[in-house]
XYZ file of C-alpha atoms in Angstrom:
600
model
C 0.057 0.080 -0.039
C 2.812 2.382 0.997
C 4.581 1.658 -2.651
C 1.148 2.499 -4.188
C 0.964 5.915 -2.542
C 4.647 6.534 -3.016
C 4.001 6.083 -6.855
C 0.829 8.655 -6.876
C 3.117 11.191 -5.425
C 5.096 13.374 -7.729
C 8.958 14.239 -7.249
C 7.880 17.747 -6.352
C 5.934 16.207 -3.581
C 8.630 14.031 -2.172
C 10.880 17.176 -2.036
C 8.449 19.266 -0.350
C 8.050 16.561 2.221
C 11.517 16.028 2.647
C 12.004 19.774 3.118
C 9.169 19.865 5.839
C 11.101 17.331 7.665
C 14.889 18.299 7.307
C 14.621 22.361 6.780
C 12.533 24.839 8.717
C 10.720 27.514 6.890
C 13.374 30.354 8.216
C 16.146 28.375 6.855
C 14.394 27.661 3.339
C 13.409 31.211 2.969
C 17.148 32.398 3.425
C 18.352 29.795 1.188
C 15.656 30.680 -1.509
C 16.560 34.224 -1.280
C 20.054 33.329 -2.060
C 18.685 31.841 -5.139
C 16.609 34.546 -6.036
C 19.291 36.516 -6.067
C 21.628 34.533 -8.148
C 18.927 34.323 -10.603
C 17.714 37.914 -10.704
C 21.497 38.871 -11.494
C 21.704 36.449 -14.221
C 18.553 37.550 -15.676
C 19.621 41.250 -15.599
C 22.957 40.141 -17.020
C 21.225 38.569 -19.814
C 18.956 41.150 -20.692
C 21.512 43.743 -20.835
C 23.877 41.516 -23.032
C 20.732 40.936 -25.276
C 20.271 44.666 -25.697
C 23.754 45.630 -26.492
C 23.838 42.574 -28.990
C 21.085 43.885 -30.650
C 22.177 47.415 -30.800
C 25.572 46.560 -31.868
C 23.899 44.638 -34.939
C 21.792 47.018 -35.879
C 24.178 50.266 -35.479
C 27.370 48.662 -36.974
C 28.491 51.560 -39.129
C 24.887 53.207 -39.689
C 26.183 56.116 -37.538
C 28.774 57.429 -40.145
C 26.156 59.945 -41.653
C 25.068 63.666 -40.478
C 21.403 62.259 -40.254
C 20.619 58.592 -39.100
C 17.481 57.782 -41.404
C 17.759 54.291 -39.779
C 16.029 55.868 -36.695
C 12.858 56.102 -38.796
C 12.901 52.528 -39.414
C 14.254 50.474 -36.329
C 12.310 51.618 -33.427
C 8.899 50.919 -35.823
C 10.355 47.528 -36.647
C 11.149 46.784 -32.871
C 7.634 47.630 -31.696
C 6.278 45.336 -34.272
C 8.099 42.499 -33.422
C 7.610 43.120 -29.765
C 3.823 43.167 -30.197
C 3.723 40.057 -32.190
C 5.909 38.413 -29.469
C 3.678 39.227 -26.705
C 0.143 38.976 -28.877
C 1.258 35.175 -30.178
C 3.844 33.878 -27.840
C 3.353 35.072 -24.522
C -0.361 35.776 -24.968
C -0.756 37.673 -21.887
C -0.307 41.613 -20.683
C 3.628 42.040 -19.442
C 3.505 45.779 -19.717
C 3.903 47.904 -16.376
C 5.952 45.420 -14.551
C 5.956 47.333 -11.323
C 2.545 47.951 -11.252
C 1.636 44.028 -11.960
C 3.631 43.490 -9.037
C 1.628 45.996 -6.876
C -1.577 44.214 -8.198
C -0.173 40.726 -7.523
C 0.527 41.597 -3.918
C -2.868 43.187 -3.277
C -5.294 40.821 -5.243
C -3.475 37.768 -6.008
C -1.708 36.658 -2.824
C 1.500 37.195 -4.776
C 0.899 35.035 -7.812
C 2.602 36.074 -10.889
C 2.550 33.956 -13.863
C 5.546 31.517 -14.659
C 6.210 33.172 -17.946
C 7.120 36.488 -16.225
C 10.281 34.864 -15.468
C 11.439 35.133 -18.954
C 8.918 36.862 -21.259
C 9.735 40.587 -19.925
C 13.407 39.604 -20.597
C 12.770 38.972 -24.257
C 10.387 41.559 -25.045
C 12.255 44.568 -23.554
C 15.288 43.301 -25.291
C 13.770 43.676 -28.561
C 11.911 46.779 -27.673
C 15.099 48.646 -26.414
C 17.741 47.088 -28.671
C 15.761 48.304 -31.748
C 15.667 51.731 -30.055
C 12.464 52.091 -27.908
C 12.691 54.800 -25.469
C 11.811 52.792 -22.122
C 14.087 51.351 -19.673
C 15.110 47.731 -18.755
C 14.666 47.920 -14.909
C 10.988 47.171 -14.788
C 10.905 44.053 -16.943
C 13.827 43.010 -14.793
C 11.967 43.734 -11.308
C 8.876 41.767 -12.391
C 11.518 38.966 -13.740
C 13.267 38.974 -10.349
C 9.666 39.120 -8.378
C 8.146 36.482 -10.787
C 11.297 34.107 -9.724
C 10.661 34.844 -5.813
C 6.888 34.123 -6.467
C 7.194 30.874 -8.379
C 9.589 29.454 -5.855
C 7.729 30.012 -3.046
C 4.987 28.215 -4.891
C 6.940 25.455 -5.794
C 7.688 24.894 -1.945
C 4.174 25.909 -1.099
C 4.957 28.541 1.140
C 2.864 30.818 2.960
C 1.506 34.099 1.420
C 3.695 36.322 3.644
C 6.788 34.459 2.699
C 5.752 34.498 -1.157
C 5.433 38.524 -0.513
C 8.768 38.434 1.074
C 10.607 36.571 -1.737
C 8.725 38.628 -4.233
C 10.392 41.391 -2.388
C 13.887 39.789 -2.599
C 13.304 39.407 -6.125
C 12.592 43.162 -6.695
C 15.302 44.414 -4.357
C 18.057 41.663 -5.903
C 17.150 42.876 -9.871
C 17.531 46.801 -8.789
C 20.934 45.519 -6.830
C 22.136 43.595 -9.742
C 21.404 46.011 -12.487
C 22.706 49.024 -10.745
C 25.419 47.019 -8.385
C 23.754 49.074 -5.567
C 22.265 46.565 -3.083
C 21.396 49.470 -0.487
C 19.302 51.107 -3.181
C 17.597 47.590 -4.009
C 16.608 47.605 -0.538
C 15.289 50.668 0.115
C 13.280 50.487 -3.192
C 11.274 47.660 -2.356
C 10.451 49.197 1.165
C 9.407 52.645 -0.283
C 7.846 51.354 -3.771
C 6.677 48.030 -3.223
C 5.589 48.550 0.384
C 7.154 45.331 1.716
C 7.403 46.065 5.524
C 10.912 46.392 6.974
C 11.097 43.758 10.112
C 13.622 41.402 11.320
C 11.936 38.750 9.621
C 12.093 40.579 6.296
C 15.348 42.598 6.430
C 17.845 39.574 6.414
C 16.352 37.781 3.313
C 16.164 40.797 1.084
C 19.990 41.969 2.159
C 21.274 38.340 1.246
C 19.109 38.802 -2.171
C 20.936 42.396 -2.598
C 24.367 41.413 -1.553
C 24.123 38.070 -3.950
C 22.951 39.716 -6.955
C 25.570 42.641 -6.597
C 28.243 40.179 -6.458
C 27.004 37.865 -9.118
C 27.081 41.060 -11.328
C 30.455 41.770 -10.716
C 31.707 38.519 -11.435
C 29.625 38.626 -14.703
C 30.057 42.210 -15.907
C 33.227 43.772 -14.111
C 33.511 46.557 -11.576
C 32.709 49.275 -14.075
C 30.038 51.770 -12.955
C 26.968 52.328 -15.230
C 27.654 56.141 -15.012
C 31.058 57.830 -14.881
C 30.883 60.869 -12.681
C 34.064 62.821 -12.059
C 34.454 63.608 -8.016
C 36.701 66.883 -8.361
C 35.170 68.720 -5.598
C 33.750 69.275 -2.215
C 30.157 70.460 -1.911
C 30.009 74.042 -0.532
C 27.137 74.825 1.711
C 26.328 78.162 0.007
C 24.696 76.170 -2.738
C 21.884 74.980 -0.532
C 19.574 77.851 -2.107
C 20.357 76.202 -5.723
C 19.805 72.586 -4.398
C 16.511 73.437 -2.987
C 15.277 75.305 -6.052
C 16.498 72.443 -7.889
C 14.300 70.016 -5.710
C 11.033 72.366 -6.846
C 11.855 71.796 -10.294
C 12.834 68.252 -10.580
C 8.985 67.906 -8.121
C 7.398 69.728 -10.898
C 9.401 67.834 -13.857
C 8.308 64.742 -12.338
C 4.830 66.214 -12.282
C 5.090 66.873 -15.856
C 6.456 63.617 -16.737
C 3.428 61.723 -14.716
C 0.853 63.724 -16.068
C 1.872 63.502 -19.951
C 2.573 59.781 -19.461
C -1.135 59.071 -18.104
C -2.400 61.519 -20.762
C -0.576 59.579 -23.582
C -1.102 56.332 -22.542
C -5.052 57.223 -22.342
C -4.799 58.113 -26.018
C -3.192 54.803 -26.814
C -5.804 52.748 -24.612
C -8.409 54.016 -26.242
C -6.991 52.271 -29.500
C -7.006 49.001 -27.630
C -9.224 47.264 -30.098
C -7.000 48.200 -33.333
C -3.613 47.054 -32.296
C -1.874 47.678 -35.458
C -3.541 51.121 -35.415
C -1.700 51.558 -32.015
C 1.478 50.106 -33.425
C 1.341 52.466 -36.233
C 0.496 55.711 -34.462
C 3.357 54.748 -31.534
C 5.833 53.700 -33.787
C 5.667 56.849 -36.343
C 5.649 59.140 -33.301
C 8.380 57.339 -31.749
C 10.584 57.182 -34.667
C 9.939 60.896 -35.647
C 11.081 61.842 -32.217
C 14.326 59.742 -32.365
C 15.061 61.229 -35.810
C 14.752 64.747 -34.448
C 16.488 63.855 -31.084
C 19.021 60.882 -31.297
C 19.465 61.105 -27.452
C 15.777 59.623 -27.038
C 17.081 56.266 -28.829
C 16.938 53.321 -26.214
C 17.576 53.536 -22.545
C 19.849 57.114 -23.393
C 22.425 56.155 -20.731
C 25.136 57.056 -23.262
C 23.629 60.562 -23.485
C 23.388 60.848 -19.575
C 27.240 59.827 -19.314
C 28.128 62.583 -21.556
C 26.083 65.238 -19.256
C 27.779 63.843 -16.189
C 31.481 63.565 -17.220
C 31.601 66.526 -19.665
C 33.470 69.682 -19.071
C 33.251 71.890 -21.730
C 30.598 72.874 -24.402
C 31.927 70.905 -27.012
C 31.746 67.720 -25.038
C 28.336 68.269 -23.813
C 27.272 69.048 -27.501
C 28.172 65.415 -28.201
C 24.530 64.629 -27.143
C 23.194 66.428 -30.331
C 25.294 64.109 -32.410
C 23.342 63.032 -35.670
C 20.524 65.328 -35.137
C 19.270 68.630 -36.919
C 20.993 70.599 -33.975
C 24.425 69.191 -34.669
C 27.372 71.609 -34.699
C 25.069 74.352 -33.606
C 26.706 74.694 -30.229
C 24.532 77.719 -29.191
C 21.226 75.397 -29.573
C 22.453 73.280 -26.895
C 19.938 74.653 -24.157
C 17.095 74.528 -26.729
C 17.994 70.822 -27.624
C 18.058 69.989 -23.839
C 14.629 71.303 -23.139
C 12.884 69.726 -26.061
C 14.285 66.528 -25.088
C 13.029 66.858 -21.422
C 9.611 67.755 -23.150
C 9.334 65.004 -25.726
C 10.818 62.188 -23.293
C 7.376 61.193 -21.974
C 5.536 61.195 -25.173
C 8.418 58.946 -26.460
C 8.416 56.535 -23.445
C 3.936 56.617 -23.755
C 4.447 56.036 -27.443
C 6.768 53.120 -27.245
C 5.112 50.922 -24.581
C 1.350 52.262 -25.900
C 2.442 51.105 -29.417
C 3.069 47.452 -28.422
C 6.744 47.649 -26.962
C 7.988 46.544 -23.606
C 9.622 48.589 -20.773
C 9.582 50.530 -17.813
C 9.902 54.247 -16.630
C 12.955 53.738 -14.015
C 15.627 54.548 -16.941
C 13.608 57.540 -18.354
C 13.079 58.977 -15.187
C 17.257 58.958 -14.701
C 17.137 60.234 -18.003
C 14.840 63.101 -17.908
C 16.421 64.001 -14.621
C 19.823 64.325 -15.672
C 18.636 66.514 -18.810
C 16.565 68.314 -16.491
C 19.331 69.022 -13.930
C 21.629 70.144 -16.585
C 19.157 72.600 -18.015
C 18.433 73.978 -14.627
C 22.271 74.510 -14.115
C 22.593 76.286 -17.402
C 19.355 78.626 -16.677
C 21.082 79.505 -13.290
C 24.415 79.971 -14.260
C 23.591 82.041 -17.382
C 21.427 84.472 -15.502
C 23.607 84.727 -12.524
C 20.887 83.805 -10.251
C 23.281 82.763 -7.204
C 26.934 81.061 -6.764
C 28.047 78.765 -9.690
C 26.099 75.527 -10.354
C 28.298 72.733 -11.905
C 26.531 71.265 -14.906
C 27.425 67.688 -14.202
C 26.759 68.045 -10.483
C 23.166 69.241 -11.074
C 22.742 66.517 -13.863
C 23.660 63.879 -11.142
C 21.515 65.590 -8.490
C 18.777 65.915 -11.306
C 18.461 62.190 -11.691
C 18.031 61.523 -7.723
C 15.375 64.681 -7.691
C 13.277 63.247 -10.636
C 13.267 59.487 -9.944
C 12.366 60.404 -6.447
C 9.128 62.540 -7.469
C 8.070 60.005 -10.110
C 8.356 57.007 -7.784
C 7.626 58.677 -4.530
C 10.655 57.056 -3.166
C 13.303 59.858 -2.231
C 15.577 57.551 -0.234
C 15.938 55.034 -3.240
C 16.763 58.244 -5.387
C 19.568 59.139 -2.736
C 21.141 55.615 -2.505
C 20.863 54.744 -5.950
C 22.838 57.662 -7.463
C 25.261 57.713 -4.796
C 25.908 54.289 -5.160
C 25.967 54.196 -8.824
C 28.427 56.864 -9.526
C 30.322 56.663 -6.380
C 29.325 60.317 -5.252
C 28.997 59.943 -1.575
C 30.379 63.427 -1.184
C 27.105 64.564 -2.904
C 25.194 62.650 -0.108
C 23.618 66.054 1.486
C 22.589 67.740 -1.724
C 21.287 64.386 -2.883
C 18.918 64.494 0.169
C 18.039 67.885 -0.444
C 16.851 67.535 -3.779
C 14.932 64.017 -3.390
C 13.345 65.117 -0.161
C 12.028 68.441 -1.736
C 11.219 67.151 -5.286
C 9.086 64.582 -3.025
C 7.453 66.969 -1.221
C 6.852 69.010 -4.141
C 5.107 66.588 -6.277
C 3.329 65.402 -3.434
C 1.088 68.416 -3.050
C -0.245 67.244 -6.549
C -0.025 63.881 -6.816
C -0.327 61.534 -3.676
C 0.801 58.225 -5.339
C 3.734 57.073 -7.734
C 3.412 56.430 -11.359
C 3.222 52.821 -10.434
C 0.638 53.099 -7.591
C -1.936 55.976 -9.107
C -3.594 53.237 -11.295
C -4.265 50.726 -8.432
C -5.219 53.717 -6.058
C -7.903 54.654 -7.912
C -9.227 51.339 -7.544
C -8.638 51.163 -3.968
C -5.884 48.011 -4.505
C -2.987 49.907 -3.543
C -0.925 48.295 -0.336
C 0.530 50.924 1.837
C 2.609 50.763 5.289
C -0.344 51.579 6.915
C -1.401 48.201 8.182
C -4.902 49.241 8.563
C -5.469 50.110 4.857
C -2.960 47.332 3.893
C -5.284 44.564 5.560
C -8.560 45.735 4.097
C -6.461 46.022 0.435
C -5.451 42.592 1.176
C -9.268 41.120 2.371
C -11.625 40.264 -0.419
C -15.452 40.638 -0.277
C -15.631 37.654 -2.131
C -14.070 35.324 0.388
C -16.308 36.475 3.094
C -19.667 36.051 1.223
C -22.186 33.384 2.814
C -23.631 32.629 -0.551
C -26.089 29.828 1.059
C -28.761 31.791 2.175
C -32.614 30.933 2.313
C -34.471 33.698 0.345
C -38.330 34.013 0.257
C -40.950 35.073 -2.344
C -42.883 38.506 -1.894
C -46.187 36.754 -2.028
C -45.595 34.118 0.503
C -48.073 34.545 3.300
C -47.206 35.118 7.030
C -47.985 31.565 8.180
C -45.257 29.784 5.582
C -42.782 32.829 6.591
C -43.026 31.747 10.158
C -42.323 28.159 8.992
C -39.460 29.203 6.873
C -38.018 31.293 10.307
C -38.497 28.568 12.389
C -36.005 26.516 10.236
C -33.714 29.239 9.809
C -30.271 29.860 11.314
C -30.088 33.447 10.522
C -32.002 36.759 11.882
C -32.484 38.165 8.129
C -34.097 36.515 4.957
C -33.730 38.068 1.646
C -36.968 38.616 -0.504
C -36.119 37.946 -4.012
C -38.484 37.702 -7.387
C -38.209 34.997 -9.858
C -35.035 36.366 -11.256
C -33.190 36.244 -7.613
C -33.509 40.367 -7.971
C -33.082 41.563 -4.068
C -36.459 43.187 -3.243
C -35.786 43.884 0.301
C -35.458 41.597 3.275
C -37.322 40.388 6.318
C -36.030 41.235 9.908
C -37.041 38.884 12.662
C -36.812 41.319 15.398
C -39.133 43.612 13.355
C -41.649 40.748 13.398
C -41.703 40.230 17.289
C -44.941 42.011 17.501
C -47.069 39.631 15.499
C -45.316 36.433 15.321
C -47.516 34.664 17.787
C -50.538 36.066 16.421
C -52.324 33.299 14.501
C -55.027 35.048 13.490
C -52.961 37.433 11.143
C -50.864 34.439 9.446
C -53.431 34.608 6.503
C -53.836 38.412 6.422
C -50.153 39.306 5.616
C -47.836 38.758 3.045
C -43.932 39.076 2.813
C -44.240 42.209 0.632
C -46.163 43.928 3.251
C -43.719 43.000 5.973
C -40.244 43.334 4.197
C -38.019 46.568 4.565
C -35.298 47.854 2.602
C -31.712 46.536 3.742
C -29.686 49.111 5.771
C -27.239 49.109 2.745
C -26.222 47.023 0.112
C -22.708 46.000 -1.149
C -21.743 45.424 -4.593
C -19.686 42.315 -5.345
C -16.755 44.447 -6.356
C -16.829 46.678 -3.627
C -13.281 47.135 -1.861
C -13.311 45.829 1.927
C -12.632 49.562 2.964
C -16.025 50.311 1.674
C -17.531 47.269 3.323
C -16.222 48.125 6.667
C -17.557 51.649 6.687
C -21.193 50.133 5.692
C -21.003 48.139 8.846
C -19.795 51.123 11.004
C -22.593 53.591 9.392
C -25.469 51.156 9.568
C -24.366 49.348 12.815
C -26.000 45.911 11.022
C -24.874 42.412 11.813
C -25.586 41.308 8.271
C -25.558 43.146 4.801
C -26.589 41.821 1.400
C -24.233 41.598 -1.890
C -25.798 41.932 -5.286
C -23.969 42.079 -8.444
C -24.268 45.039 -11.063
C -27.949 43.908 -12.159
C -29.201 43.776 -8.202
C -28.866 39.928 -8.605
C -28.608 38.443 -4.902
C -25.108 36.916 -4.531
C -25.385 36.464 -0.932
C -24.802 38.182 2.796
C -21.880 39.213 4.359
C -21.735 38.556 8.116
C -20.227 41.454 10.526
C -18.618 38.862 12.798
C -17.188 36.840 10.125
C -15.428 40.119 8.549
C -14.233 41.341 11.606
C -12.842 37.816 12.647
C -10.893 37.606 9.436
C -9.729 41.240 9.707
C -8.308 40.680 13.224
C -6.416 37.561 12.117
C -4.705 39.021 9.101
C -3.729 42.167 11.371
C -2.219 39.612 13.803
C -0.646 37.883 10.953
C 1.061 41.115 9.790
C 2.144 42.126 13.041
C 3.934 38.909 13.274
C 7.836 39.251 13.096
């Protein structure tokens, strides 16, 4: 008999059983954190290798002319190939990677599809390699998080551990891409809203350090950006830093609002994918032809601004554009690039491409910071503001504003460039940028879509628990309904067999008409002479409140608090009765989830 049972079990079942007997959940979590960090680093290396391979394959010897006509072709072709790949191979939506992670955490118990472990890598490599004006970071964050999610599911770990390993994957992805372990850790806390407890700190640190070390092994110790540290930061630049923070906040707001507007336009073309591709491709390729700095991630242009010292060196960002050779138009070119980057990014993704807004926020920050310094110095507003320093500070400021993650902006830029002597101005610019945009937009570019639907997890425990709870899971569907024409005599018989104090009244189509509250019938329930004089429709009353099956739990809790009811009916959009929700059941589940989240 034991042999028969053993044969029915899969090899995975046997591994899980062995793990339960020999390895504690804590030990397994730490081991998986290491594995997640290693795999995330490998995925990041593979993605960047693919991007560079495609770019070198396409750009071989085609940059020798003054105007690069291939800019009008390659981005359109890249978006088309990506769209076909997603449509016919992946067959699932893989855009907005970080938003999808937030959605999975808040509504799907951290379940990310297995294909997310590779599909975003392939799709974004094609998009960016062919010149799409997006970043590779969000796809890798989704890849790392999917690795953590699926490993946790393989070993059948609880939802809390799943969330933790998703955080490990996300932090490892950022740490691996940028060789910035602290930034990876802080990113997960600020953007993905993973609570920092002793239970989550060590696994995420292991993932970050592992990913960083593997990245050094795979790609060497060269920094992504080259920033010359040639002077100390003087305190008399505080006013300029503060004003730059305000400017970065406003640029971040412009970027978010314009991105949202453009995505709305492409969203209205959802039923016509090839029209989306044509419009997005034409807009993108035209912008890249006019402003070649928008081609791909744009990191080469950022390095020009960070490492340049003279007008001639900075003017290299205008190479192969209609502005090339006109040094006097550099400030005009920089301003136009800042204004059009959001359109290029939205057109890439809206047209069918795949990529994130991480790199675009760094890009527009560098260009915006440089532009601010040039204007500041041209008009002699205050003490001299070094253009490359302010380009660096702008990167942190805009990223902090767009992502609502000031600490991530500070540590990422400091670790990326080794610019730790700029730590104080980084803090000033990032903090003021965040405070500025928060006045107008309380959510990051990743969370604003979910926040509108009430599905965004935050560090507020009460709100987080309500977001994680689902109304569908607490509905009691086996409720005994009555007909509006039923006489009181039969109703009394129905009541005697019921275990609840409220009976719904429905018509033949199960539409909710009202309810019978037994407490309101106490004055006639024992008067038998009235049993044939009354019908249910004469005795029913309107429910204190009605819940919709798609209502968030926060609205459900407010309905109970406002009405003080013990039970409330749940209906669909057509007012068809789904079931009832018990106040005691909801509060019991709420207390349990609060206790689980508070457990370290």
